[in-house]
Structures are given as C-alpha cells and as structure tokens.
Amino acid sequence: MEPLRSRNTTKLKVNMPQQIVKSEKNDFTEDEKKIIGELKQLYMDTINLDVKMQREIYNMEKLYEQKHNEIFDKRKKMLEEYKKQNHGDANSNDNVAHFWLKVLKASYTEFIGKEDEKILSYLCDIRTKHYNEDTVKFVIEFTFEKNDYFKNRVLTKTYILNCVPDKEDPLAYDGAEIVKCEGCHIDWKQSLEREKNDQPSFFDFFTPPVLPDDPEDPNFCDINAILQNDFELGFYLKERVIPKAVIFFTGEIADCQSTDASDTDTEDSEDDSDVEEEEESSNNENDK
C-alpha cells in the first residue's frame, strides 16, 4: 500500500533553531559588502514570504478542520456501533472493538505496556484541534470511554509553534518549528498504585519534561533530546496516524516499527551476521 518510511520524515522542523555563525575573517571589498547586504535583504524578503505562506497554510488547515471532523465523526460513530453490536466483549485486542489500541501499537514506537493496553482499550477517538490566532498551536485530544483507571474523558497534548524569525537574528530563520509542548493532568483513580510503578508507560506522553533555561544545565542535552523526539511524534500523530488510522490498523502501512518488529529485525541481523561469519570462516579454510 505505502512504502516503509522513517517516522521523522516531516514537513515541519522540530529541532532547535540554528544560529548564523558570523565569520571573523572579512576579505570583502566595499563594493562586495554593498552587494552582499543587498543580497541578504533579498534573502530576508524570501523569509518574510515564507512566513506569510506558512500563515496561509495554517489558516487553510483551520478552515478544513471542520470538514475533516465531519468525516472523523462518521468514523467514530461506525466504531461505536460496531462495539455495541458486539457488546464490547471481544476477547482479543487485535480487532475493531479495540481499534485505536491497535492503531497506536502499529504506529507508536515508544513503550506501551500490558497495563497501558488495558487502559487504551477504552480509547475511542483521537483528534487534533488547530489554533492560529495569537499563538499557532495544535492540540491532540485522546477521548476515552468511562473506565476504572482515571476520571478524565479527554487527555490532551498541546504543541506550540514558532512561525516568525527571531528579531535579533532573523536570517537564522529556517521555517516553522515546534518549540514547546504541554501535557495535561491525569486524575488517576488508583494513583497510589501507579506511583509505586516505575516502569515506563504510554501515559508518560502526557507529562513531558521541562527544558532548563540554562543550556549549561547538566540535564539540558538529555531533556532536549527527549523533547525533540516528543515534537516529532506529535507532528507524526497529527499528520499521518490520525488521518490514516484504518491502514495502520490493517497493517497496510508501516511508518515505524513496533517492538515486535524491532525484535525481529535484531534477530534477522544476528542471523545474517552468523551466516557472514560462517562464510568467512569457510573461505579462510579453503584458502589454507
């Protein structure tokens, strides 16, 4: 259906902005400096044009959000009716009754534990909302049926975008980028039990770490790497997983590898390595 693609193939930058390095060496003549200044102004004009274009793209996304939601409403209703007809008592997680659980397992490379699977079986919809007035951002909403795990009906993850050049270094602008994410409070019904469990969980997604203000902070690099991965994942969910959910469910698309797939790849690599070693050993013996 679709070729295997890396999850980080996105149209939106998710990395930290790069500063323009000013060279101390300057061998330009006065005439060259003049034309370089004019060329930089032209470059600035292209940046301003790109900013305007990005704003129009976000306005268009917002305009079509309602039309997308009309389609997603139909999808949600079909899944709800299927579950009612089957009394919601399916024994396997690999069926339409647990549609979104299987979609996430097929597309989400982070950790989904057995306890997470029980909770995610109550997940009935995932949507995004776009905001483009004061702050450009999108919010991913995870809607759950009433369950025994937490009181929330909707869990949210917000991604905030920067779409304008830095006033102090405008030439460093390299397109719109996600610069911050915010989770939400989960009102657990069994909070004490969860506090004792230090195992990684899918629901860690809703409590992203805060990046220190000081780049010299010893935790800065580690937290920044975690957040870059988080930004990438949020955009991936928005652009691919939500609209293409059914073909993730059927396995007709595989943008990223699940734990099982990774394990299989590792085993295959080990097998290939063993074969290569045997062939090399055999060739050495023949040479003798």
PDB file of N, CA and C in Angstrom, residues 8 29 36 47 75-76 80 90 118 129 133 143 145 154 156 162 167 181-182 185 195 208 214-216 219 251 264-265:
ATOM      1  N   ASN A   8      10.549  10.196  11.142  1.00  0.00           N
ATOM      2  CA  ASN A   8      10.983  11.576  11.238  1.00  0.00           C
ATOM      3  C   ASN A   8      10.955  12.319   9.909  1.00  0.00           C
ATOM      4  N   THR A  29      35.608  43.481  -0.341  1.00  0.00           N
ATOM      5  CA  THR A  29      35.808  44.894  -0.672  1.00  0.00           C
ATOM      6  C   THR A  29      34.533  45.652  -0.327  1.00  0.00           C
ATOM      7  N   ILE A  36      26.524  42.246  -1.069  1.00  0.00           N
ATOM      8  CA  ILE A  36      26.160  41.191  -0.111  1.00  0.00           C
ATOM      9  C   ILE A  36      25.012  41.664   0.775  1.00  0.00           C
ATOM     10  N   ILE A  47      12.296  35.108   3.302  1.00  0.00           N
ATOM     11  CA  ILE A  47      11.873  34.658   4.632  1.00  0.00           C
ATOM     12  C   ILE A  47      10.502  35.220   4.975  1.00  0.00           C
ATOM     13  N   ARG A  75     -16.459   8.127  11.312  1.00  0.00           N
ATOM     14  CA  ARG A  75     -15.584   7.024  11.707  1.00  0.00           C
ATOM     15  C   ARG A  75     -15.848   6.633  13.152  1.00  0.00           C
ATOM     16  N   LYS A  76     -15.941   7.618  14.025  1.00  0.00           N
ATOM     17  CA  LYS A  76     -16.195   7.360  15.442  1.00  0.00           C
ATOM     18  C   LYS A  76     -17.531   6.662  15.641  1.00  0.00           C
ATOM     19  N   GLU A  80     -18.257   2.945  17.250  1.00  0.00           N
ATOM     20  CA  GLU A  80     -19.141   2.815  18.416  1.00  0.00           C
ATOM     21  C   GLU A  80     -20.265   1.823  18.138  1.00  0.00           C
ATOM     22  N   ALA A  90     -15.273  -8.354  23.074  1.00  0.00           N
ATOM     23  CA  ALA A  90     -14.301  -9.112  22.283  1.00  0.00           C
ATOM     24  C   ALA A  90     -13.134  -9.558  23.169  1.00  0.00           C
ATOM     25  N   LYS A 118      -4.566  -2.338  28.628  1.00  0.00           N
ATOM     26  CA  LYS A 118      -5.890  -2.451  29.276  1.00  0.00           C
ATOM     27  C   LYS A 118      -6.600  -1.099  29.267  1.00  0.00           C
ATOM     28  N   LYS A 129      -6.929  19.645  17.143  1.00  0.00           N
ATOM     29  CA  LYS A 129      -7.542  20.965  17.005  1.00  0.00           C
ATOM     30  C   LYS A 129      -6.452  21.971  16.694  1.00  0.00           C
ATOM     31  N   GLU A 133      -4.539  32.025  16.035  1.00  0.00           N
ATOM     32  CA  GLU A 133      -4.783  33.456  16.234  1.00  0.00           C
ATOM     33  C   GLU A 133      -3.590  34.097  16.948  1.00  0.00           C
ATOM     34  N   THR A 143      -9.794  10.762  23.401  1.00  0.00           N
ATOM     35  CA  THR A 143     -11.080  10.619  24.086  1.00  0.00           C
ATOM     36  C   THR A 143     -11.276   9.171  24.540  1.00  0.00           C
ATOM     37  N   GLU A 145     -13.660   6.212  26.795  1.00  0.00           N
ATOM     38  CA  GLU A 145     -14.924   5.833  27.419  1.00  0.00           C
ATOM     39  C   GLU A 145     -14.741   5.852  28.934  1.00  0.00           C
ATOM     40  N   VAL A 154     -11.149  13.146  28.419  1.00  0.00           N
ATOM     41  CA  VAL A 154     -10.254  13.563  27.338  1.00  0.00           C
ATOM     42  C   VAL A 154      -8.891  13.904  27.915  1.00  0.00           C
ATOM     43  N   THR A 156      -5.144  15.542  26.792  1.00  0.00           N
ATOM     44  CA  THR A 156      -4.660  16.417  25.727  1.00  0.00           C
ATOM     45  C   THR A 156      -3.149  16.579  25.748  1.00  0.00           C
ATOM     46  N   ASN A 162       6.578  28.076  16.589  1.00  0.00           N
ATOM     47  CA  ASN A 162       7.132  29.394  16.298  1.00  0.00           C
ATOM     48  C   ASN A 162       7.144  29.563  14.787  1.00  0.00           C
ATOM     49  N   LYS A 167      13.922  38.311  16.105  1.00  0.00           N
ATOM     50  CA  LYS A 167      14.230  39.704  15.792  1.00  0.00           C
ATOM     51  C   LYS A 167      15.725  39.987  15.861  1.00  0.00           C
ATOM     52  N   CYS A 181       5.945  21.897  24.157  1.00  0.00           N
ATOM     53  CA  CYS A 181       4.763  21.041  24.277  1.00  0.00           C
ATOM     54  C   CYS A 181       4.289  21.035  25.727  1.00  0.00           C
ATOM     55  N   GLU A 182       2.999  20.848  25.898  1.00  0.00           N
ATOM     56  CA  GLU A 182       2.384  20.830  27.230  1.00  0.00           C
ATOM     57  C   GLU A 182       1.465  19.624  27.332  1.00  0.00           C
ATOM     58  N   HIS A 185      -3.047  17.078  33.227  1.00  0.00           N
ATOM     59  CA  HIS A 185      -3.120  16.317  34.478  1.00  0.00           C
ATOM     60  C   HIS A 185      -4.054  15.123  34.287  1.00  0.00           C
ATOM     61  N   GLU A 195       1.956   5.229  41.486  1.00  0.00           N
ATOM     62  CA  GLU A 195       3.167   5.880  41.975  1.00  0.00           C
ATOM     63  C   GLU A 195       4.244   4.859  42.333  1.00  0.00           C
ATOM     64  N   PRO A 208       5.424  15.687  29.734  1.00  0.00           N
ATOM     65  CA  PRO A 208       6.753  15.926  29.158  1.00  0.00           C
ATOM     66  C   PRO A 208       7.636  16.699  30.125  1.00  0.00           C
ATOM     67  N   ASP A 214      18.874  27.271  31.249  1.00  0.00           N
ATOM     68  CA  ASP A 214      20.320  27.369  31.095  1.00  0.00           C
ATOM     69  C   ASP A 214      20.854  26.203  30.247  1.00  0.00           C
ATOM     70  N   PRO A 215      21.398  26.470  29.060  1.00  0.00           N
ATOM     71  CA  PRO A 215      21.956  25.392  28.228  1.00  0.00           C
ATOM     72  C   PRO A 215      23.117  24.665  28.892  1.00  0.00           C
ATOM     73  N   GLU A 216      23.712  25.271  29.926  1.00  0.00           N
ATOM     74  CA  GLU A 216      24.827  24.636  30.633  1.00  0.00           C
ATOM     75  C   GLU A 216      24.348  23.669  31.713  1.00  0.00           C
ATOM     76  N   ASN A 219      21.374  18.573  32.738  1.00  0.00           N
ATOM     77  CA  ASN A 219      20.272  17.791  32.173  1.00  0.00           C
ATOM     78  C   ASN A 219      19.751  18.359  30.854  1.00  0.00           C
ATOM     79  N   GLY A 251      -2.531  -2.914   8.918  1.00  0.00           N
ATOM     80  CA  GLY A 251      -1.147  -3.278   8.651  1.00  0.00           C
ATOM     81  C   GLY A 251      -0.716  -2.987   7.227  1.00  0.00           C
ATOM     82  N   THR A 264      12.358  -8.602  15.730  1.00  0.00           N
ATOM     83  CA  THR A 264      12.547  -9.451  14.571  1.00  0.00           C
ATOM     84  C   THR A 264      13.722  -8.990  13.753  1.00  0.00           C
ATOM     85  N   ASP A 265      13.824  -7.661  13.564  1.00  0.00           N
ATOM     86  CA  ASP A 265      14.939  -7.112  12.802  1.00  0.00           C
ATOM     87  C   ASP A 265      16.267  -7.430  13.468  1.00  0.00           C
TER      88      ASP A 265
END
